[in-house]
Coordinates of C-alpha atoms (C1' of nucleotides) in Angstrom, one line a residue:
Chain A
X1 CA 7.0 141.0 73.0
X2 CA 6.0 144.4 71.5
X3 CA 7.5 147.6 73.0
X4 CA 6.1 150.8 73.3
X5 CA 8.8 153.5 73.0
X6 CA 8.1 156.5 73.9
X7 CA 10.4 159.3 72.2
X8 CA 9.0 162.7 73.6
X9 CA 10.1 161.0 77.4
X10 CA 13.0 162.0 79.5
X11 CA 13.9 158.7 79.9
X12 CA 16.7 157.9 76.9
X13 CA 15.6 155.2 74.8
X14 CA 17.8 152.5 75.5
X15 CA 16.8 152.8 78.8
X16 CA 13.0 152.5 77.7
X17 CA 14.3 149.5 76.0
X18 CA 16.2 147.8 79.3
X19 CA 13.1 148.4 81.8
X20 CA 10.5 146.8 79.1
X21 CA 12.9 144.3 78.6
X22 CA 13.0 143.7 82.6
X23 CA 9.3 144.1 83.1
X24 CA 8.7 142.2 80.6
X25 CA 10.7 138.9 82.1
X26 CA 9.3 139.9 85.5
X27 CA 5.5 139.5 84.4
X28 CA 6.3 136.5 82.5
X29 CA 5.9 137.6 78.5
X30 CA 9.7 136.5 78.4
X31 CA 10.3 133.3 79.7
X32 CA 13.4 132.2 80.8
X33 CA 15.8 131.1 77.8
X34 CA 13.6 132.7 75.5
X35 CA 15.2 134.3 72.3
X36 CA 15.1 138.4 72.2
X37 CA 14.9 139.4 68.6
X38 CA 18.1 140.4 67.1
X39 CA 19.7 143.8 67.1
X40 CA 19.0 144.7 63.1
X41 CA 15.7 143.5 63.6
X42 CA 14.2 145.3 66.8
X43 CA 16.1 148.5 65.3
X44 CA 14.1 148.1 62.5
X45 CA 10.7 147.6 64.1
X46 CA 11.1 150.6 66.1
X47 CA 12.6 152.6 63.9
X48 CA 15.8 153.7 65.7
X49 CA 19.2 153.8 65.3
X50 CA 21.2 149.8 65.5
X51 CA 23.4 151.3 68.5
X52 CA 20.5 152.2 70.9
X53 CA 19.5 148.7 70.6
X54 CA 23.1 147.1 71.3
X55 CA 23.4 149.6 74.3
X56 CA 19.9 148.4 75.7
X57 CA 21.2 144.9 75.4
X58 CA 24.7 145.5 76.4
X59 CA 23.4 147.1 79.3
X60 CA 21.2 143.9 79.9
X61 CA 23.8 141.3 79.5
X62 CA 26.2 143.3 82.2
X63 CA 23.0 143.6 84.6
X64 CA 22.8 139.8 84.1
X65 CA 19.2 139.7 82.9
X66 CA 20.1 138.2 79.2
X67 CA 23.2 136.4 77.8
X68 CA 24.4 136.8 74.3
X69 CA 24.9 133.1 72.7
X70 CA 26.9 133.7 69.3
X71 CA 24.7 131.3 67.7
X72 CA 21.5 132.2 68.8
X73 CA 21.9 135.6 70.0
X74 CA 20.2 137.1 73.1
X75 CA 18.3 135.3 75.5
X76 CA 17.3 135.5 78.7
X77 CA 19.0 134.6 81.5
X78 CA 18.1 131.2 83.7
X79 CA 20.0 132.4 86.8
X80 CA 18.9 135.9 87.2
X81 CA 18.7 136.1 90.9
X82 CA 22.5 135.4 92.2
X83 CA 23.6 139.0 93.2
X84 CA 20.4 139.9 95.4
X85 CA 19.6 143.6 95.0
X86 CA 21.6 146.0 93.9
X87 CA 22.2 149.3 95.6
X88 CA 20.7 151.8 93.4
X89 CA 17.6 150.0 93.0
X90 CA 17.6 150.2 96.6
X91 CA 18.5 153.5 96.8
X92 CA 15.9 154.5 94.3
X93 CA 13.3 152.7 95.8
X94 CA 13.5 154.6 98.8
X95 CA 13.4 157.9 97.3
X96 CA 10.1 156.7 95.6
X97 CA 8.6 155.6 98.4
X98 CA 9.7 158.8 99.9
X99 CA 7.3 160.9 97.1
X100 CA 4.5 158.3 97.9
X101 CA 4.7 159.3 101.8
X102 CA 4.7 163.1 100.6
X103 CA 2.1 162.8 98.1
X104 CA -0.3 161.7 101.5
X105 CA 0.1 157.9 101.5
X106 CA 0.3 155.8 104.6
X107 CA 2.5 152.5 105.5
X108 CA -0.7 150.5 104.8
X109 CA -1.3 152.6 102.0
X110 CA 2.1 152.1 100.4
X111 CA 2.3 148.5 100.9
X112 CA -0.9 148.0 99.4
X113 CA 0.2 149.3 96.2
X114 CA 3.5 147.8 96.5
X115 CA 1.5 144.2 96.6
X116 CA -0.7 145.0 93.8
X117 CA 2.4 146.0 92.0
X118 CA 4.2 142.9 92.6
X119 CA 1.5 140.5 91.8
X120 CA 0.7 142.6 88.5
X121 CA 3.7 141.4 87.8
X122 CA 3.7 137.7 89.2
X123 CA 1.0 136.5 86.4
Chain B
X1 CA 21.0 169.6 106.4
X2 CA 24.0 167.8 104.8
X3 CA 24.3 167.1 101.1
X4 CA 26.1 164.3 99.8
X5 CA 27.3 165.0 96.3
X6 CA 28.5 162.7 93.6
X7 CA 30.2 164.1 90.9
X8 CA 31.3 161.4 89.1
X9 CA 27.5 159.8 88.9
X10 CA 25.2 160.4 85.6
X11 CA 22.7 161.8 87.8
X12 CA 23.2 165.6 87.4
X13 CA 23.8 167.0 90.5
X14 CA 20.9 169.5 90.4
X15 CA 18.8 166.3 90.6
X16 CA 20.6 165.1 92.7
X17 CA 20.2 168.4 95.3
X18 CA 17.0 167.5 94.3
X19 CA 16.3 164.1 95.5
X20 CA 18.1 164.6 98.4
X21 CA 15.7 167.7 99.6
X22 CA 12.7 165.2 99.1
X23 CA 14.5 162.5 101.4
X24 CA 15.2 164.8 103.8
X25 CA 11.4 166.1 104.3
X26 CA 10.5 162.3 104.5
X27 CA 12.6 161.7 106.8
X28 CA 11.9 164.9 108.8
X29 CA 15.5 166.6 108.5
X30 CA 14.0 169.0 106.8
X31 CA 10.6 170.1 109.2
X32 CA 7.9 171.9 107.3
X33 CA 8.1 176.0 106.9
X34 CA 11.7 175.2 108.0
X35 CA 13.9 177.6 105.4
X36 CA 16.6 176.1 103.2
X37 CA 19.7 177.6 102.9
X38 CA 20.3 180.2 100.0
X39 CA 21.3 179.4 96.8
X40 CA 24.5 181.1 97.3
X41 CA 25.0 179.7 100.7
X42 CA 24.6 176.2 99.3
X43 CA 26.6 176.6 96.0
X44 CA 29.7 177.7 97.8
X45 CA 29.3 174.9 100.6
X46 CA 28.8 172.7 98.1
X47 CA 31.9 174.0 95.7
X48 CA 28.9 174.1 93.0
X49 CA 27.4 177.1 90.7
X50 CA 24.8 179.1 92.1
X51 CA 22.3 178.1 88.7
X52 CA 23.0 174.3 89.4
X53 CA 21.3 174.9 92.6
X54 CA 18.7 177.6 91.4
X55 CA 17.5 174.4 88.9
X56 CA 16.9 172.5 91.9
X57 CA 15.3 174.8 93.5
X58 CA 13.2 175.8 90.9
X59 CA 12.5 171.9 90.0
X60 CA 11.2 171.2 93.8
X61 CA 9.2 174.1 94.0
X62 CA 7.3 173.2 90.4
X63 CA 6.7 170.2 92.2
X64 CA 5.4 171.5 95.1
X65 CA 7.8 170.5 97.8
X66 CA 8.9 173.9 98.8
X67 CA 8.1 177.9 98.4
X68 CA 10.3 180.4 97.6
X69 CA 9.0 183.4 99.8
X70 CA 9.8 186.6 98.0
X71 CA 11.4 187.8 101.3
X72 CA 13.2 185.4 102.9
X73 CA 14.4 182.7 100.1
X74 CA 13.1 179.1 100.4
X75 CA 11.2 177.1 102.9
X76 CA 9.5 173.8 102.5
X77 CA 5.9 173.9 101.9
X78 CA 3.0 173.0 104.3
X79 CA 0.5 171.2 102.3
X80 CA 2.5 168.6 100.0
X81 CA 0.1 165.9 100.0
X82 CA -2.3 167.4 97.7
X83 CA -2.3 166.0 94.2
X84 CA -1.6 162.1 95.1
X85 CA 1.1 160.1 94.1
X86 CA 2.6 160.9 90.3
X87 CA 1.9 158.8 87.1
X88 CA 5.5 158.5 86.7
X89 CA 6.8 157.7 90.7
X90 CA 4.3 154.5 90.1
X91 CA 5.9 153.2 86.9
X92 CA 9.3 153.7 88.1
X93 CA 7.8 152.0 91.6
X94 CA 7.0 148.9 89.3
X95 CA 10.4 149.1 87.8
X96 CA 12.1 148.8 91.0
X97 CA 9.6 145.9 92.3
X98 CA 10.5 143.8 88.7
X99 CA 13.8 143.9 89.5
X100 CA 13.8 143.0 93.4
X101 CA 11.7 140.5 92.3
X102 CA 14.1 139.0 89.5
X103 CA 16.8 139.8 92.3
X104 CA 14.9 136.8 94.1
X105 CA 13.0 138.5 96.7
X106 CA 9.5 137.1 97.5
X107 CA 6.6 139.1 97.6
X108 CA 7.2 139.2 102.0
X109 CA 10.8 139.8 101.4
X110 CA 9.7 142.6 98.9
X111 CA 6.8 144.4 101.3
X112 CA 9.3 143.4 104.7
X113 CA 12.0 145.4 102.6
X114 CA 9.5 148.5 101.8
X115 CA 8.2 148.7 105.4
X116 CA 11.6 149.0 106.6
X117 CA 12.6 151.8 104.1
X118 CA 9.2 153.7 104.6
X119 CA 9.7 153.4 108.2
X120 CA 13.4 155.2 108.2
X121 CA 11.8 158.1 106.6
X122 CA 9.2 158.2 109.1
X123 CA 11.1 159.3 112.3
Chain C
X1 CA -10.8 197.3 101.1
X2 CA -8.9 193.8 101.6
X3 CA -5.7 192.8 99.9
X4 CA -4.6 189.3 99.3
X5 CA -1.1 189.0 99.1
X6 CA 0.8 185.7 98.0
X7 CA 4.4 186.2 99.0
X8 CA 5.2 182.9 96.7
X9 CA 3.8 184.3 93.7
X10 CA 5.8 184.8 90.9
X11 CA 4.3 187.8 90.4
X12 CA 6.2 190.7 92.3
X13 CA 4.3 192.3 95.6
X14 CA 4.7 195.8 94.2
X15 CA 2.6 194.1 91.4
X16 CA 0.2 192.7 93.3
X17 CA -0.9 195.7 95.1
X18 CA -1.0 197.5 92.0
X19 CA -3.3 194.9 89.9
X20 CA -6.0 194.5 93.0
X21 CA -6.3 198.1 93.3
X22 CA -6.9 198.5 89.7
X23 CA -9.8 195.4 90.3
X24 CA -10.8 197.2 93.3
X25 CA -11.6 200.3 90.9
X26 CA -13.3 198.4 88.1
X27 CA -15.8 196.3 90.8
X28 CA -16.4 199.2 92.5
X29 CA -15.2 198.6 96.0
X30 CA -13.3 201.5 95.5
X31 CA -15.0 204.4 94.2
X32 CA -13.7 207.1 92.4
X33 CA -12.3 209.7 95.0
X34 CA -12.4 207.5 97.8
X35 CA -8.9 207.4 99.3
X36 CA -6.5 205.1 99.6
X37 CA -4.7 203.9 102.6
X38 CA -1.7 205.4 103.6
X39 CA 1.9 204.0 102.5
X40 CA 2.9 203.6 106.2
X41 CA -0.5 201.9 107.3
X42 CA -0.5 199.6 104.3
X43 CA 3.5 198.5 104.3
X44 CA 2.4 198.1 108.4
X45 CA -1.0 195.5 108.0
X46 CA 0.8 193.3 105.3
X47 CA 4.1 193.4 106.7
X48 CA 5.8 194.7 103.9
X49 CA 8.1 197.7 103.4
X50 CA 7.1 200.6 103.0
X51 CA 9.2 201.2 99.7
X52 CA 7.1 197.7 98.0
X53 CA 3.8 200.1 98.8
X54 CA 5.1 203.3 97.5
X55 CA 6.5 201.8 94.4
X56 CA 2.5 200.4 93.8
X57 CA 1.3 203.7 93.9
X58 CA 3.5 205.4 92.3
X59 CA 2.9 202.6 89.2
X60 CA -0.9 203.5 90.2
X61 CA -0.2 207.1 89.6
X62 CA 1.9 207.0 86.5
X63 CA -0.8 204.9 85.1
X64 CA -3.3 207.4 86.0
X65 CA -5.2 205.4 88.2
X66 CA -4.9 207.6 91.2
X67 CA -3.6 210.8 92.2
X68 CA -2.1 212.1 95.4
X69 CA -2.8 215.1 97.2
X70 CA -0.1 216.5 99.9
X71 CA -3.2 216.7 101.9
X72 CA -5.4 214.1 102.0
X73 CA -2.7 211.1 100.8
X74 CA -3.8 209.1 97.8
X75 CA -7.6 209.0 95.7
X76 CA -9.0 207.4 93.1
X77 CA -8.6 209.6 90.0
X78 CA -12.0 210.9 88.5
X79 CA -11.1 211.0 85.0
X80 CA -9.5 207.6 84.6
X81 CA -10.7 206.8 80.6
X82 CA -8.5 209.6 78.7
X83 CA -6.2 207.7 77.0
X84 CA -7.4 204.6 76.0
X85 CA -6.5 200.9 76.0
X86 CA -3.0 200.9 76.6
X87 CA -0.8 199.0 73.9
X88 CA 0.9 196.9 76.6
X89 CA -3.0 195.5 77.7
X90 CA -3.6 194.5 74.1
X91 CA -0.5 192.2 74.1
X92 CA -1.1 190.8 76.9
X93 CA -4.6 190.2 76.3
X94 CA -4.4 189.0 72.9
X95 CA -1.5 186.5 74.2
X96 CA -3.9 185.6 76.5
X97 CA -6.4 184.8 74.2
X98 CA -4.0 182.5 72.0
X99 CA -3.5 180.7 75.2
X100 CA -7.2 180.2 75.5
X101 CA -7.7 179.1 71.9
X102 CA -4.8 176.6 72.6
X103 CA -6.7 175.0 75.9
X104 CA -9.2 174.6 73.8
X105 CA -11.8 177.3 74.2
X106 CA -13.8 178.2 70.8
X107 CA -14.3 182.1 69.4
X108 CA -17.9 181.8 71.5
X109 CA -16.7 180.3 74.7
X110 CA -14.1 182.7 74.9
X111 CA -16.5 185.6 74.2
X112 CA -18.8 184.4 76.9
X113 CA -15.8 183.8 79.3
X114 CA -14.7 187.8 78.5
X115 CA -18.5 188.7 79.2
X116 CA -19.0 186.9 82.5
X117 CA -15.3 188.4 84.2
X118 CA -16.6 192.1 82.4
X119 CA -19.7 191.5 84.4
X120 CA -18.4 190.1 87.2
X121 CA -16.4 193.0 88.0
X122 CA -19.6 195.8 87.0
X123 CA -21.7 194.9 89.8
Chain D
X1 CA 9.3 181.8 61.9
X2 CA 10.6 185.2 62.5
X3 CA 11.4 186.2 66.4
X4 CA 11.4 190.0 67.5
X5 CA 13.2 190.0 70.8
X6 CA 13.2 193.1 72.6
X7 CA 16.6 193.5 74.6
X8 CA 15.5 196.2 76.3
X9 CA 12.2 195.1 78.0
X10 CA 11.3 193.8 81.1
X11 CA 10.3 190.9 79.9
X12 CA 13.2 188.1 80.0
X13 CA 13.9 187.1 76.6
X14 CA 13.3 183.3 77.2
X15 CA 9.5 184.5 78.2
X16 CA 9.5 186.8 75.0
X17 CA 10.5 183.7 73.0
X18 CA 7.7 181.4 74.8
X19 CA 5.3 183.9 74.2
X20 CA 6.0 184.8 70.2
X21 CA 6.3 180.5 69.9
X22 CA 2.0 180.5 71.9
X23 CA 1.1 183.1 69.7
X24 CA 2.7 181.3 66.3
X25 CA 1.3 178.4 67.3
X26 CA -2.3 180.0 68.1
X27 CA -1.7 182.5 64.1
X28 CA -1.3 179.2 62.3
X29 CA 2.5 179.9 61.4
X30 CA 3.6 177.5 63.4
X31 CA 1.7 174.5 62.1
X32 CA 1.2 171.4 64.6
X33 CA 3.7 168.6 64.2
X34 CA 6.0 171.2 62.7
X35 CA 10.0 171.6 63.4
X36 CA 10.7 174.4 65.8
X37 CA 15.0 175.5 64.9
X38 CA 17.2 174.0 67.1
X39 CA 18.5 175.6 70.0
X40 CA 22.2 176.6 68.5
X41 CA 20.1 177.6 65.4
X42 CA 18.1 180.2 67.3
X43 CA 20.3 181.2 69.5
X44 CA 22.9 182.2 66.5
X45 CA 20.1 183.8 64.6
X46 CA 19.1 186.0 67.9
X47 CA 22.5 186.4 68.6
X48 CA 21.6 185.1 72.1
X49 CA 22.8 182.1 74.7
X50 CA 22.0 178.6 74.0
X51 CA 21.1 178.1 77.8
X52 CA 18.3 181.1 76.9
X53 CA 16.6 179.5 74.4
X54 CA 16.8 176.3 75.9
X55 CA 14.8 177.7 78.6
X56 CA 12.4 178.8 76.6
X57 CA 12.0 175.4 75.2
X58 CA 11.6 173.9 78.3
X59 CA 8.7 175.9 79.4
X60 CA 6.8 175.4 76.4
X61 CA 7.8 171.9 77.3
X62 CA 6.6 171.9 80.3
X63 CA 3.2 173.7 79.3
X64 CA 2.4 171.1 76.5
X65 CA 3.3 173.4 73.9
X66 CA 5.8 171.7 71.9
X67 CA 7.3 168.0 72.9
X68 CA 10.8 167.3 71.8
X69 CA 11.8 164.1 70.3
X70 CA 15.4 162.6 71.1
X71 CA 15.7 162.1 67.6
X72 CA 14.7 165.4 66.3
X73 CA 14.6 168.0 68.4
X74 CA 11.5 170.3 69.1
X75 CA 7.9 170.1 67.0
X76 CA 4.9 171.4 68.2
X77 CA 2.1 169.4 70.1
X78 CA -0.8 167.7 68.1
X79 CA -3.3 167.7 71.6
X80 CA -2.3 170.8 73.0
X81 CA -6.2 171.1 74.2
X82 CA -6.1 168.8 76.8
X83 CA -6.6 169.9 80.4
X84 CA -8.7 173.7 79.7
X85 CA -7.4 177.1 80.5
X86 CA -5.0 177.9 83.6
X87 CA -5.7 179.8 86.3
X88 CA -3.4 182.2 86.2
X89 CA -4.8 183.0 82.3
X90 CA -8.3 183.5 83.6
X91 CA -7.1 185.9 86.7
X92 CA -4.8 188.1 84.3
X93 CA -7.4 188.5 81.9
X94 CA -9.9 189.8 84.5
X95 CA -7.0 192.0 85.0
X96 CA -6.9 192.8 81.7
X97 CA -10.6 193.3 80.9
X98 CA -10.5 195.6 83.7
X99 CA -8.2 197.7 82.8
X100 CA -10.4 198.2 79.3
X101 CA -13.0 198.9 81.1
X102 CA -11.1 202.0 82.8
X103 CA -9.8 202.8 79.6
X104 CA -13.5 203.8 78.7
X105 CA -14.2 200.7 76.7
X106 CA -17.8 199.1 77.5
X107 CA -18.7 195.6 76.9
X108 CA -19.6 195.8 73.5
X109 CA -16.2 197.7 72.7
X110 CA -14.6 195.1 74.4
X111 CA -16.1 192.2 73.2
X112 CA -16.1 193.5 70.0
X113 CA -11.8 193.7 70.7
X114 CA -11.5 190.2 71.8
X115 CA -13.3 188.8 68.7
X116 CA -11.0 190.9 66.4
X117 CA -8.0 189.9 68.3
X118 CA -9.1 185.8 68.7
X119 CA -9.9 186.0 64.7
X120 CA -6.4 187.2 63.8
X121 CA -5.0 184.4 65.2
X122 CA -7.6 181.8 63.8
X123 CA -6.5 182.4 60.0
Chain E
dG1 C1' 20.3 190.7 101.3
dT2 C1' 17.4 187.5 98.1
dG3 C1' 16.3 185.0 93.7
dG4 C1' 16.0 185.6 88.5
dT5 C1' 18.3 186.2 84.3
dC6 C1' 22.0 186.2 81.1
dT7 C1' 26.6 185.3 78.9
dA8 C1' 30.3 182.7 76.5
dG9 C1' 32.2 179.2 76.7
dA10 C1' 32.5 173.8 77.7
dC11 C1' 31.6 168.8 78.2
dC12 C1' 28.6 164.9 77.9
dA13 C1' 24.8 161.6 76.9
dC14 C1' 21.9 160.3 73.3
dA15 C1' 20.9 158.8 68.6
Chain F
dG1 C1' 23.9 166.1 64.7
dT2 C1' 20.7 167.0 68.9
dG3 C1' 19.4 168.6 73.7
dG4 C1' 21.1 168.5 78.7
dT5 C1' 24.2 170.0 82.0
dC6 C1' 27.6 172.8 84.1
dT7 C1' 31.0 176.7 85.1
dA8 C1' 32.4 181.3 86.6
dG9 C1' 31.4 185.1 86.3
dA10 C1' 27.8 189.3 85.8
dC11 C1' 23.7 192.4 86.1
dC12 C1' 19.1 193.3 87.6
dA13 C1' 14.5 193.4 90.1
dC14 C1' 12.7 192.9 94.4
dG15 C1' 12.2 193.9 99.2

DNA sequence: GTGGTCTAGACCACA
DNA sequence: GTGGTCTAGACCACG
């Protein structure tokens, strides 16, 4: 599990940390009940500050991707998929495929990309 | 041309003027070389300063999405589709996907879902 | 004598006018005491107002480009190299030589880059 | 690092600032991976709003002069040469060159100008 | 009338 | 500490 932050990007670390963290699980690099590495040590790897870390995770364990064991710290969840999607995703989805339609793609277009996407991820 | 304003959402609200613009050309509210409404017109409508909207404005038409005509304020530009879709709308596209799928949607749940949302915009 | 006019353009009309006469000069399509169109015939084929025109030639006449007879409207000036490069032009070019450097250009491509646009216009 | 702002020009001050920052960078005072102030800084040095400076920094931002890091703040771009010169640099220096050539320069003169100028920056 | 720019404050998210 | 965002005014250039 290696992460690639980028610290010049809009998108606030912790954030960078959440979606890798997500992506990761989705392709399959982070199998269910896996361990994350702890707080001190990611921090340290990256170089950044303890509390971006915790807030990447905290955000995790409320989004109900990982669970925090006191023993063994973070690992990833075995039930992810109880809630079904959530709003904003949905909400944001649209608006991207919005910018896709603009930017000149077609329905067969856009759902071509959206499978190539998908199964990118489905390894 | 209605705008729907959160105020108590992280998204800042120029961005949000922002996104909203783009869904509304998708989804042909907003026809091309229609005009939007001033920047003063739309602050005070929208109880909001006039450079909160002027950053919109300015943000869409660095994108390409509309004009300002040195005359007559902004419309919304004629030839959108012309650099393809952005590096940065396909990562956050693959975001989104992770988590549906995580969320426990199959890959025809997933494309059935996108079909449906590209086809609202399509009018 | 054909102007181009991009109402989006950052750059003002008055501006516009004033900079493609002052191309028109150097390339020859206009030659030194032909005469310009008038302010009312010009403001009328672009649809502009007639105040945008007159401010252009005013600029054109301060700058010693042209000079207007009560008779016979506005001409190109005969005696335009009196003065000198103006001190403005030498900002502007040298910050637009730094901007070159920075894309990349070296000391010999920019030198052939000044020499082909000097050309270009010398025909 | 030493800003001369000109209050009195037509030139908005957050341009002035953009431009002084391009032509540091292209003299060598401004040294790639190098610390621009921070935006209070600068603006309490200039005796000048934080909102103007920040817009400067955003359009050198946006323009690939200078990235800023979350952590840090502002430094200047190590692969500022990446996608060639713009468009708009190439039309205003015909413009510019043209205007030299009025002045009475010929090519020689003015090639000989654009060396001198493109060599002060290149210390 | 329009958009563009600027001020002098303020609050917030991020790290 | 940093930059990002926002307000409630104002002035200006442009057309």
């Amino acid at each position: 599990m290696l992460l690639h932050l980028d610290f010049a990007s809009d998108v606030p670390i912790y954030l960078q940390i959440r979606n890798q963290v997500v992506l990761g699980i989705a392709e399959g690099k982070l199998q269910t009940g896996e361990k994350l590495p702890t707080i001190r040590a990611l921090s340290e790897e990256c170089g950044i500050n303890m509390m971006t870390v915790s807030k990447a995770y905290q955000l995790l364990k409320q989004e109900g991707y990982i669970q925090t064991d006191r023993r063994s710290g973070a690992v990833v969840c075995h039930n992810i998929a109880q809630s079904g999607p959530q709003q904003e995703t949905l909400k944001a989805l649209k608006l991207h495929l919005s910018e896709l339609r603009l930017a000149g793609l077609s329905l067969d277009d856009t759902l071509a990309l959206c499978k190539t996407l998908y199964e990118e991820e489905a390894l």
